XYZ file of N, CA, C and O in Angstrom:
848
model
N 98.460 39.390 43.692
C 97.412 40.079 44.679
C 98.049 39.590 46.095
O 98.417 38.528 46.137
N 98.208 40.409 47.112
C 98.897 40.007 48.511
C 97.898 39.137 49.000
O 96.946 38.862 49.139
N 98.476 38.097 49.306
C 97.868 36.806 49.808
C 97.297 37.126 51.333
O 96.291 36.391 51.798
N 98.013 37.760 51.853
C 97.446 38.133 53.273
C 96.321 39.269 53.068
O 95.512 39.535 54.098
N 95.838 39.643 51.998
C 94.930 40.402 51.862
C 93.565 39.831 52.083
O 92.995 38.905 51.399
N 92.576 40.282 52.786
C 91.367 39.450 52.838
C 90.400 40.065 51.931
O 90.060 41.072 52.248
N 90.159 39.370 50.942
C 89.324 39.979 49.947
C 87.678 39.649 50.037
O 87.266 39.162 50.965
N 87.110 40.670 49.191
C 85.492 40.897 49.449
C 85.012 41.151 48.301
O 85.536 41.264 46.946
N 83.844 41.951 48.289
C 82.992 42.109 47.278
C 84.018 43.003 45.934
O 83.630 42.890 45.001
N 84.628 43.969 46.629
C 85.555 44.796 45.909
C 86.543 44.222 45.080
O 87.268 44.772 44.406
N 87.121 42.740 45.359
C 87.797 41.888 44.847
C 87.277 40.975 43.587
O 88.023 40.214 42.974
N 85.988 41.200 43.512
C 85.182 40.364 42.394
C 85.001 41.015 41.279
O 84.526 42.024 41.242
N 84.910 40.140 40.101
C 84.586 40.533 38.841
C 83.523 39.733 38.413
O 83.089 39.768 37.190
N 82.993 38.810 39.223
C 82.199 37.757 38.579
C 80.647 38.540 39.085
O 79.826 38.368 38.108
N 80.140 38.856 39.951
C 78.994 39.539 40.491
C 77.415 38.677 40.021
O 76.624 39.053 39.732
N 77.752 37.274 40.580
C 76.900 36.449 40.320
C 75.588 36.833 41.245
O 74.708 36.078 41.101
N 75.946 37.558 42.452
C 75.003 37.867 43.382
C 73.912 38.603 42.910
O 72.809 38.804 43.070
N 73.827 39.118 41.461
C 73.186 40.109 40.686
C 72.063 39.221 40.055
O 70.866 39.260 40.094
N 72.479 38.030 39.235
C 71.697 37.384 38.548
C 71.462 35.866 39.013
O 71.023 34.927 38.252
N 72.541 35.326 39.467
C 72.773 34.020 40.099
C 73.011 32.945 38.828
O 72.072 32.082 38.617
N 73.659 33.582 37.917
C 73.970 32.889 36.370
C 75.457 32.443 36.050
O 75.840 32.013 35.204
N 76.260 32.638 37.371
C 77.421 31.851 37.456
C 78.021 31.501 38.407
O 77.205 31.088 39.403
N 79.019 31.270 38.683
C 80.012 30.405 39.811
C 80.595 31.557 40.656
O 81.225 32.471 40.133
N 80.367 31.094 42.181
C 80.492 32.526 43.213
C 82.090 32.100 43.068
O 82.636 31.218 43.059
N 83.197 33.345 43.275
C 84.424 32.823 43.740
C 84.348 32.420 45.000
O 83.506 32.459 45.877
N 85.632 31.769 45.617
C 85.640 30.947 46.632
C 85.503 31.830 47.877
O 85.675 31.472 48.982
N 85.911 33.334 47.823
C 85.917 34.493 48.787
C 84.511 34.772 48.827
O 84.372 35.955 50.056
N 83.620 34.596 48.331
C 82.441 35.141 47.991
C 81.875 35.330 49.206
O 81.497 34.749 50.424
N 81.039 36.623 49.630
C 80.652 37.259 51.064
C 79.199 36.143 51.138
O 78.686 35.900 52.161
N 78.708 36.014 49.930
C 77.034 35.439 50.170
C 77.395 34.060 50.585
O 76.657 33.666 51.155
N 78.236 33.212 49.759
C 78.253 31.865 49.990
C 79.090 31.877 51.501
O 78.567 30.489 52.157
N 79.484 32.443 51.998
C 80.190 32.484 53.490
C 79.461 33.216 54.501
O 79.876 33.333 55.716
N 78.193 33.521 54.223
C 77.423 34.535 54.957
C 76.979 33.972 56.313
O 76.548 32.739 56.089
N 76.924 34.452 57.460
C 76.215 33.996 58.912
C 74.858 34.375 58.311
O 74.328 35.535 58.131
N 74.192 33.261 58.415
C 72.684 33.408 58.217
C 71.725 34.119 59.277
O 70.885 34.707 59.121
N 72.307 34.263 60.550
C 71.705 34.982 61.314
C 71.763 36.785 60.749
O 71.004 37.273 61.441
N 73.099 36.790 60.260
C 73.254 38.376 59.913
C 72.256 38.691 58.664
O 71.569 39.782 58.830
N 72.182 37.741 57.799
C 71.224 37.805 56.947
C 70.064 37.872 57.574
O 68.948 39.195 56.946
N 69.625 37.347 58.583
C 68.307 37.061 58.699
C 67.636 38.549 59.254
O 66.625 39.255 59.389
N 68.786 39.000 60.180
C 68.596 40.364 60.921
C 68.348 41.682 60.196
O 67.633 42.478 60.279
N 69.200 41.610 58.838
C 69.298 42.637 58.392
C 68.032 42.429 57.397
O 67.231 43.589 57.230
N 67.877 41.433 56.846
C 66.087 41.204 56.092
C 65.270 41.551 57.318
O 64.124 42.496 56.628
N 65.038 41.405 58.472
C 64.208 41.549 59.269
C 63.873 43.205 59.654
O 62.776 43.816 59.760
N 65.072 44.037 59.164
C 64.945 45.372 59.654
C 64.238 46.155 58.435
O 63.589 47.336 58.821
N 64.287 45.573 57.192
C 63.599 46.129 56.420
C 61.918 45.853 56.480
O 61.186 46.474 55.779
N 61.568 44.886 57.150
C 60.016 44.661 57.292
C 59.735 45.144 58.395
O 58.372 45.069 58.711
N 60.252 44.905 59.597
C 59.916 45.091 60.983
C 60.007 46.904 61.591
O 59.209 47.090 61.977
N 60.894 47.399 60.397
C 61.035 48.884 60.810
C 60.749 49.834 59.943
O 60.326 49.653 58.407
N 59.366 50.385 60.030
C 58.263 51.300 59.125
C 59.142 52.217 58.302
O 58.872 51.965 57.259
N 59.942 52.710 59.020
C 60.814 53.885 57.879
C 61.761 52.993 56.796
O 61.803 53.545 56.027
N 62.408 51.984 57.414
C 63.150 51.242 56.217
C 62.153 50.757 55.661
O 62.882 50.686 54.085
N 60.985 50.344 55.776
C 60.345 49.388 54.796
C 59.709 50.613 53.539
O 59.800 50.403 52.706
N 59.453 51.447 54.180
C 59.013 52.601 53.331
C 60.117 53.093 52.585
O 59.837 53.112 51.245
N 61.210 53.460 53.027
C 62.562 53.661 52.218
C 63.001 52.625 50.987
O 63.141 52.922 49.925
N 62.799 51.313 51.397
C 63.620 50.199 50.573
C 62.269 49.975 49.398
O 62.585 49.723 48.010
N 61.214 50.105 49.503
C 60.032 50.072 48.738
C 59.957 51.207 47.634
O 59.712 50.775 46.541
N 60.117 52.265 48.316
C 59.883 53.630 47.574
C 61.316 53.515 46.526
O 61.303 53.629 45.298
N 62.452 53.266 46.846
C 63.538 53.070 46.064
C 63.748 52.192 45.276
O 63.940 52.323 43.915
N 62.943 50.842 45.453
C 62.788 49.950 44.447
C 61.865 50.479 43.181
O 62.265 50.059 42.203
N 60.780 50.963 43.495
C 59.835 51.482 42.777
C 60.273 52.557 41.832
O 60.395 52.717 40.647
N 60.834 53.562 42.167
C 61.567 54.348 41.553
C 62.446 54.114 40.668
O 62.669 54.203 39.614
N 63.502 53.161 41.052
C 64.367 52.547 40.169
C 63.551 51.968 38.983
O 64.191 51.963 37.554
N 62.827 50.863 39.543
C 62.128 50.259 38.310
C 61.171 51.342 37.201
O 61.295 51.132 36.219
N 60.471 52.043 37.809
C 59.487 53.115 36.818
C 60.383 53.671 36.367
O 59.733 54.623 35.189
N 61.651 54.302 36.630
C 62.226 55.452 35.794
C 63.784 55.123 35.277
O 64.418 56.080 35.355
N 63.928 54.000 35.542
C 65.419 53.611 35.050
C 65.989 54.126 34.001
O 65.310 53.931 32.888
N 66.992 54.915 33.914
C 67.605 55.549 32.893
C 66.443 56.521 32.294
O 66.717 57.009 30.765
N 65.708 57.100 33.192
C 64.901 58.021 32.567
C 64.903 59.226 33.294
O 64.901 60.414 32.672
N 64.887 59.098 34.536
C 65.042 60.376 35.314
C 66.350 60.603 35.822
O 67.382 59.809 36.120
N 66.625 61.999 36.025
C 67.893 62.330 36.450
C 67.789 62.180 38.032
O 66.738 62.072 38.645
N 68.743 62.405 38.712
C 68.803 62.213 40.127
C 67.985 63.101 40.906
O 67.374 62.774 42.014
N 68.039 64.316 40.632
C 67.208 65.338 41.257
C 65.795 65.187 41.303
O 65.038 65.059 42.141
N 65.480 64.429 39.858
C 63.961 63.906 39.823
C 63.356 62.708 40.648
O 62.519 62.482 41.215
N 64.665 61.686 40.666
C 64.649 60.611 41.566
C 64.279 61.234 42.867
O 63.500 60.146 43.629
N 65.159 61.966 43.426
C 64.766 62.389 44.906
C 63.240 62.833 45.248
O 62.803 62.757 46.042
N 62.954 63.625 44.027
C 61.618 64.031 44.137
C 60.551 62.875 44.312
O 59.725 62.649 44.958
N 60.859 61.887 43.166
C 59.831 60.587 43.276
C 59.959 60.003 44.784
O 59.105 59.200 45.148
N 61.210 59.748 45.039
C 61.609 59.085 46.487
C 60.801 59.713 47.653
O 59.787 59.039 48.299
N 60.763 61.016 47.567
C 59.856 61.738 48.700
C 58.316 61.205 48.576
O 57.900 61.408 49.651
N 57.951 61.759 47.450
C 56.700 61.484 47.359
C 56.401 60.102 47.718
O 55.049 59.928 48.464
N 56.938 59.040 47.272
C 56.597 57.528 47.643
C 56.633 57.332 48.768
O 56.131 56.597 49.411
N 57.397 57.662 49.851
C 57.600 58.010 51.100
C 56.970 58.577 51.946
O 56.994 58.449 53.151
N 56.196 59.467 51.267
C 55.365 60.477 52.121
C 55.758 61.888 52.673
O 55.506 62.214 53.780
N 57.297 61.570 52.430
C 58.084 62.566 52.917
C 57.733 64.297 52.340
O 57.525 64.290 51.188
N 57.106 65.221 53.232
C 56.782 66.419 52.675
C 57.960 67.468 53.003
O 57.906 68.438 52.285
N 58.860 67.417 54.014
C 59.901 68.637 54.090
C 61.264 68.104 53.802
O 61.649 67.097 54.340
N 61.725 68.670 52.848
C 63.114 68.588 52.482
C 64.296 69.324 53.161
O 64.057 70.434 52.826
N 65.277 68.874 54.032
C 66.524 69.603 54.281
C 67.567 69.557 53.126
O 67.804 68.504 52.644
N 68.254 70.550 53.123
C 69.194 70.854 52.258
C 70.423 71.247 53.070
O 70.393 72.330 53.546
N 71.561 70.244 52.944
C 72.745 70.390 53.570
C 73.932 71.230 52.428
O 74.380 70.439 52.081
N 74.127 72.359 52.393
C 74.891 72.612 51.224
C 75.984 73.138 51.505
O 76.464 74.081 52.743
N 77.433 73.194 50.540
C 78.421 73.920 50.435
C 78.013 75.523 50.084
O 77.130 75.655 49.364
N 78.696 76.352 50.895
C 78.449 77.804 50.106
C 79.033 77.877 48.940
O 78.407 78.629 48.027
N 79.962 77.154 48.446
C 80.444 77.192 47.193
C 79.327 76.585 46.305
O 79.605 77.134 44.620
N 78.652 76.093 46.513
C 77.339 75.349 45.513
C 75.968 76.048 45.886
O 74.998 75.337 45.882
N 76.100 77.430 46.698
C 74.696 78.043 46.922
C 73.938 78.090 45.950
O 72.550 77.991 45.886
N 74.561 78.683 44.752
C 73.421 78.488 43.285
C 72.900 77.398 42.924
O 71.415 77.214 42.636
N 73.480 76.335 43.058
C 72.857 74.872 42.836
C 71.895 74.565 43.632
O 70.976 73.765 43.379
N 72.143 74.979 45.089
C 71.327 74.183 46.134
C 70.083 75.193 45.845
O 68.893 74.601 46.195
N 70.251 76.501 45.566
C 69.046 77.331 45.261
C 68.031 76.625 44.337
O 67.033 76.833 44.082
N 68.820 76.349 43.122
C 68.002 75.668 42.052
C 67.320 74.359 42.759
O 66.182 74.044 42.063
N 68.215 73.801 43.272
C 67.420 72.339 43.738
C 66.106 72.700 44.442
O 65.108 71.990 44.573
N 66.315 73.595 45.431
C 65.233 73.904 46.304
C 63.977 74.354 45.345
O 62.831 74.204 45.566
N 64.387 75.061 44.529
C 63.138 75.553 43.504
C 62.469 74.409 42.740
O 61.373 74.185 42.605
N 63.289 73.377 42.569
C 62.807 72.349 41.494
C 61.894 71.444 42.741
O 60.985 70.938 42.595
N 62.531 71.350 44.274
C 61.641 70.719 45.269
C 60.364 71.168 45.298
O 59.336 70.556 45.582
N 60.479 72.683 45.381
C 59.061 73.300 45.736
C 58.302 73.074 44.791
O 56.723 73.297 44.889
N 58.513 73.358 43.524
C 57.761 73.096 42.450
C 56.838 72.109 42.299
O 55.914 71.784 41.808
N 57.660 70.994 43.028
C 56.784 69.497 43.213
C 55.665 69.221 44.480
O 55.615 68.122 44.978
N 55.873 70.548 45.125
C 54.947 70.328 46.384
C 55.753 70.231 47.686
O 54.936 70.001 48.623
N 57.216 70.328 47.683
C 57.852 69.765 48.636
C 58.454 71.288 49.465
O 58.707 71.968 48.746
N 58.329 70.960 50.686
C 58.708 72.151 51.731
C 60.598 71.959 51.846
O 60.804 70.582 51.934
N 60.918 73.066 51.993
C 62.269 72.993 51.835
C 62.720 74.202 52.833
O 62.331 75.121 53.053
N 63.806 73.509 53.641
C 64.548 74.292 54.589
C 66.183 73.817 54.510
O 66.424 72.739 54.132
N 67.122 74.908 54.193
C 68.443 74.645 54.087
C 69.386 75.268 54.978
O 69.249 76.168 55.791
N 70.453 74.471 54.945
C 71.385 75.173 56.014
C 72.870 75.206 55.188
O 73.469 74.056 54.800
N 73.686 76.111 54.913
C 74.943 76.041 54.370
C 76.043 75.886 55.295
O 75.865 75.814 56.476
N 77.251 75.542 54.721
C 78.307 74.669 55.708
C 78.880 75.995 56.425
O 79.295 75.633 57.520
N 78.652 76.953 56.293
C 79.465 78.158 57.137
C 78.896 78.897 58.049
O 78.849 79.875 58.749
N 77.362 78.307 58.210
C 76.490 78.879 59.111
C 76.829 78.813 60.869
O 77.909 78.100 61.185
N 77.042 79.897 61.148
C 77.372 80.160 62.367
C 78.521 81.135 62.539
O 79.068 81.597 63.448
N 79.169 80.921 61.291
C 80.385 82.229 61.246
C 81.387 82.111 62.135
O 81.625 83.136 62.683
N 81.945 80.941 62.510
C 82.909 80.867 63.277
C 84.261 80.523 62.786
O 83.961 79.617 61.769
N 85.416 81.322 63.078
C 86.766 81.145 62.895
C 87.108 79.592 62.899
O 86.802 79.156 64.017
N 88.256 79.041 62.004
C 88.373 77.516 62.050
C 89.194 77.428 63.434
O 89.262 76.444 64.006
N 89.981 78.569 63.663
C 90.546 78.502 64.967
C 90.022 78.373 66.050
O 90.659 77.733 67.304
N 88.535 78.355 66.372
C 87.979 78.283 67.556
C 88.066 76.704 68.074
O 87.784 76.443 69.210
N 87.850 75.988 66.931
C 88.004 74.709 67.353
C 89.035 73.973 66.965
O 89.653 72.565 67.267
N 90.406 74.733 67.147
C 91.494 73.971 67.121
C 92.358 73.966 65.646
O 93.329 73.376 65.595
N 91.314 74.121 64.803
C 92.260 73.752 63.252
C 93.266 75.039 63.281
O 93.137 75.937 63.487
N 94.481 74.328 62.637
C 95.297 75.440 62.608
C 95.364 76.421 61.631
O 94.283 76.425 60.762
N 95.909 77.685 61.981
C 95.604 79.073 61.294
C 95.881 78.991 59.686
O 95.448 79.455 59.009
N 96.953 78.001 59.367
C 97.327 78.029 57.881
C 96.105 77.507 57.195
O 96.433 78.128 56.039
N 95.408 76.956 57.915
C 93.987 76.564 56.974
C 93.007 77.534 56.617
O 92.366 77.144 55.779
N 93.195 78.832 57.347
C 92.513 79.828 56.875
C 92.810 80.580 55.501
O 92.137 81.428 55.226
N 94.156 79.995 55.033
C 94.293 80.536 53.826
C 93.414 80.035 52.545
O 93.308 80.745 51.572
N 92.351 79.044 52.904
C 91.306 78.569 51.945
C 90.092 79.055 52.298
O 89.139 78.509 51.846
N 90.005 80.138 53.299
C 88.741 80.412 53.966
C 88.886 80.702 55.596
O 89.362 79.525 56.193
N 88.268 81.905 55.882
C 88.826 82.079 57.607
C 87.931 81.303 58.169
O 88.213 80.751 59.454
N 86.442 81.008 57.800
C 85.436 80.284 58.759
C 85.248 79.120 58.345
O 85.598 78.667 57.439
N 85.053 78.410 59.520
C 84.922 76.732 59.234
C 83.751 76.446 58.764
O 82.825 76.865 59.075
N 83.749 75.115 58.309
C 82.559 74.677 57.889
C 82.002 73.789 59.229
O 82.744 73.157 59.862
N 80.631 73.634 59.252
C 80.083 73.482 60.549
C 79.122 72.203 60.234
O 77.794 72.697 60.579
N 79.357 71.322 59.785
C 78.164 70.146 59.573
C 77.395 69.533 60.483
O 76.208 69.185 60.349
N 78.062 69.540 61.638
C 77.409 69.155 62.958
C 76.162 70.124 62.946
O 74.993 69.556 63.332
N 76.554 71.563 62.910
C 75.244 72.649 63.176
C 74.394 72.523 62.108
O 73.243 72.676 62.410
N 74.713 72.399 60.904
C 73.705 71.994 59.752
C 72.942 71.010 60.270
O 71.479 70.811 59.947
N 73.318 69.898 60.631
C 72.467 68.715 60.836
C 71.658 68.938 61.977
O 70.218 68.765 62.026
N 72.015 69.775 62.912
C 71.285 69.877 64.144
C 70.226 71.070 63.963
O 69.099 70.873 64.270
N 70.417 71.830 62.871
C 69.387 72.731 62.404
C 68.477 72.102 61.786
O 67.170 72.363 61.664
N 68.845 71.223 60.935
C 67.731 70.773 60.202
C 66.995 69.662 60.799
O 65.879 69.303 60.751
N 67.731 69.288 62.042
C 66.824 68.282 63.107
C 65.998 69.384 63.612
O 64.719 68.690 63.666
N 66.190 70.215 63.961
C 65.422 71.286 64.681
C 63.824 71.548 63.939
O 62.914 71.610 64.307
N 64.271 71.750 62.522
C 63.120 71.694 61.566
C 62.413 70.674 61.482
O 61.155 70.948 60.743
N 62.914 69.504 61.755
C 62.145 68.383 61.405
C 62.070 67.732 60.223
O 60.806 67.494 59.469
N 62.909 68.188 59.418
C 63.076 67.475 57.639
C 62.803 66.026 58.013
O 63.276 65.310 58.781
N 62.055 65.694 56.855
C 61.818 64.276 56.684
C 63.275 63.591 55.896
O 63.273 62.582 55.959
N 63.616 64.249 54.887
C 64.973 63.608 54.304
C 65.546 64.797 53.894
O 65.489 65.922 53.487
N 67.097 64.548 54.145
C 68.293 65.476 53.987
C 69.103 65.457 53.128
O 69.428 63.997 52.547
N 69.189 66.187 51.900
C 69.930 66.422 50.920
C 71.208 67.136 51.084
O 71.087 68.157 51.296
N 72.250 66.257 50.596
C 73.697 66.966 50.606
C 73.735 67.384 49.335
O 74.012 66.605 48.469
N 74.396 68.647 49.223
C 74.949 69.053 47.887
C 76.480 69.751 47.986
O 76.650 70.839 48.785
N 77.542 69.031 47.903
C 78.811 69.213 47.851
C 79.380 69.690 48.894
O 79.993 70.404 49.038
N 79.324 69.166 50.194
C 79.714 68.906 51.479
C 80.834 68.181 51.063
O 81.284 67.408 50.687
N 82.276 69.142 52.026
C 83.518 68.275 51.585
C 83.645 66.995 52.143
O 82.681 66.469 52.954
N 84.588 66.258 51.609
C 85.213 64.946 52.284
C 85.413 65.084 53.697
O 85.914 65.896 54.610
N 84.782 64.390 54.824
C 84.647 64.262 55.770
C 83.752 65.473 56.736
O 83.046 64.871 57.674
N 83.468 66.343 56.036
C 82.204 67.125 56.664
C 80.807 66.250 56.110
O 80.233 66.680 57.166
N 81.166 66.074 54.943
C 79.614 65.163 54.608
C 79.336 63.919 55.974
O 78.318 63.563 56.358
N 80.544 63.234 56.102
C 80.604 62.003 56.952
C 79.870 62.788 58.478
O 79.178 61.858 59.029
N 80.403 63.737 59.025
C 80.018 64.134 60.159
C 78.374 64.743 60.337
O 77.387 64.197 60.924
N 78.056 65.040 59.160
C 76.800 65.612 58.923
C 75.899 64.184 58.723
O 74.690 64.182 59.335
N 76.287 62.889 57.947
C 75.229 61.775 58.222
C 75.236 61.629 59.583
O 74.194 60.970 59.941
N 76.339 61.442 60.352
C 76.437 60.667 61.589
C 75.401 61.864 62.662
O 74.685 61.073 63.354
N 75.319 63.139 62.384
C 74.169 63.816 63.590
C 73.074 64.233 62.966
O 72.234 64.640 63.469
N 72.846 63.625 61.443
C 71.334 64.087 60.943
C 70.314 62.768 61.369
O 70.629 61.821 61.587
N 69.096 63.490 61.880
C 68.305 62.510 62.371
C 67.331 61.858 61.402
O 66.643 60.780 61.387
N 67.077 62.501 60.289
C 66.476 62.221 58.973
C 67.255 61.448 57.907
O 68.656 61.366 58.482
N 66.847 60.611 57.492
C 67.445 59.822 56.569
C 68.144 60.816 55.230
O 67.554 61.921 55.193
N 69.298 60.549 54.904
C 70.094 61.266 54.058
C 70.182 60.973 52.490
O 70.464 59.595 52.547
N 70.481 61.473 51.542
C 71.042 61.385 50.451
C 71.643 62.180 49.630
O 71.775 63.478 50.253
N 72.636 61.973 48.666
C 73.584 62.889 48.379
C 73.255 63.243 46.736
O 72.692 62.543 45.741
N 72.900 64.791 46.460
C 72.564 65.110 45.167
C 73.775 65.477 44.298
O 73.933 65.551 43.295
N 74.794 66.114 45.165
C 76.114 66.456 44.717
C 77.092 66.105 45.282
O 77.246 66.724 46.733
N 78.536 65.261 44.843
C 79.312 65.199 45.602
C 80.670 65.876 45.066
O 80.836 66.082 44.089
N 81.164 66.708 46.229
C 81.851 67.543 45.597
C 83.452 66.862 45.100
O 83.868 65.925 46.012
N 83.961 67.521 44.424
C 85.192 67.310 43.388
C 85.384 68.670 42.666
O 85.244 68.994 41.538
N 86.394 69.663 43.353
C 86.561 71.014 42.525
C 87.447 70.529 41.379
O 87.090 71.383 40.609
N 88.229 69.557 41.361
C 89.073 69.665 40.125
C 88.179 68.855 39.213
O 88.477 69.500 37.902
N 87.368 68.249 39.118
C 86.769 67.281 38.037
C 85.148 67.952 38.172
O 84.055 67.179 37.567
N 84.791 69.346 38.368
C 83.826 69.572 38.296
C 82.546 68.740 38.661
O 81.507 68.654 38.055
N 83.006 68.424 39.938
C 81.803 67.672 40.855
C 81.277 66.271 40.288
O 80.099 66.242 40.320
N 82.526 65.753 39.432
C 82.257 64.506 38.929
C 83.429 63.455 39.224
O 84.167 63.213 38.603
N 83.345 63.138 40.858
C 84.479 62.218 41.175
C 84.608 60.886 40.433
O 85.907 60.304 40.151
N 83.721 60.296 39.588
C 83.690 59.258 38.993
C 84.726 59.322 38.087
O 85.234 58.350 37.311
N 85.101 60.673 37.234
C 85.887 60.383 36.317
C 87.219 60.290 36.667
O 87.739 59.740 35.772
N 87.572 60.261 37.746
C 88.884 59.906 38.181
C 89.142 58.442 38.051
O 90.029 57.838 38.185
N 87.916 57.907 38.421
C 87.662 56.312 38.303
C 88.140 56.218 36.665
O 88.666 54.743 36.586
N 87.457 56.541 36.048
C 87.142 56.278 34.756
C 88.416 56.177 34.068
O 88.878 55.575 32.978
N 89.465 57.224 34.411
C 90.631 57.768 33.469
C 91.739 57.109 34.595
O 92.977 57.639 33.977
N 91.684 56.381 35.857
C 92.782 56.061 36.558
C 93.711 55.093 35.759
O 94.884 55.026 36.365
N 93.368 54.689 34.791
C 94.582 53.948 34.081
C 94.983 54.561 32.701
O 95.772 54.272 31.969
N 94.504 55.799 32.725
C 94.955 56.570 31.405
C 95.449 58.118 32.187
O 96.609 58.128 32.523
N 94.780 59.097 31.875
C 94.816 60.411 32.466
C 95.351 60.551 33.941
O 96.002 61.229 34.246
N 94.791 59.817 34.676
C 94.948 59.949 35.979
C 95.743 58.648 36.662
O 95.602 58.065 37.787
N 96.661 58.012 35.908
C 97.635 56.853 36.258
C 98.289 56.946 37.350
O 98.446 56.116 38.230
N 98.740 58.284 38.044
C 99.408 58.585 39.227
C 98.445 57.925 40.255
O 99.082 57.779 41.355
N 97.227 57.856 40.168
C 96.320 57.599 41.477
C 96.679 56.065 41.766
O 96.345 55.656 42.640
N 97.402 55.301 40.730
C 97.668 53.885 40.745
C 99.221 53.702 41.185
O 99.347 52.469 41.254
N 99.863 54.595 41.126
C 101.071 54.700 41.549
C 101.485 54.062 43.027
O 100.830 54.450 43.839
N 102.751 53.235 43.246
C 103.009 53.076 44.579
C 103.328 54.227 45.345
O 104.127 55.138 44.817
N 102.969 54.447 46.712
C 103.721 55.543 47.419
C 104.992 55.422 47.708
O 105.355 54.105 47.916
């Protein structure tokens, strides 16, 4: 490993922070943590009402349904425990069928749903300076900022992302007023299962680890 590389949690195979039954590595973020930063983070869980509701509901959903519920079911349970009534869906138009099914599920459980698709506004990509060549895979631009603004206008309590492109999802999260969670992460090659590339990075997708 490059000695100049600043190591962190992603370089650790010990994971002592989970159960405290092993020895921490010498570069561990836990053992070198600034206590002020830790205290600040902990206080944000207890002093901010939204944070408190979210972290408690998340822990309860995990505990009560561990390896029992699918993610879409967990989103329903999370919404119920936090008292969220209105779900916003920010979807890719390529997954509109999946988004419609998700909306049906949420509505069956008593939740209100309002959605915005990525092409909303129907603006050509070139309007904001995207090269014309990019229109070969679609004329109109994805508009995640508008998606966020439309869901903000509707006053959604929790926004669910379904298949927004890399980067577009980042902009949606940035401009969303409500808390966000992801139901589907887009990966056109792997059937929207991006973890498959990680599982096979040392076999079928070994090219991912080759030096550039």
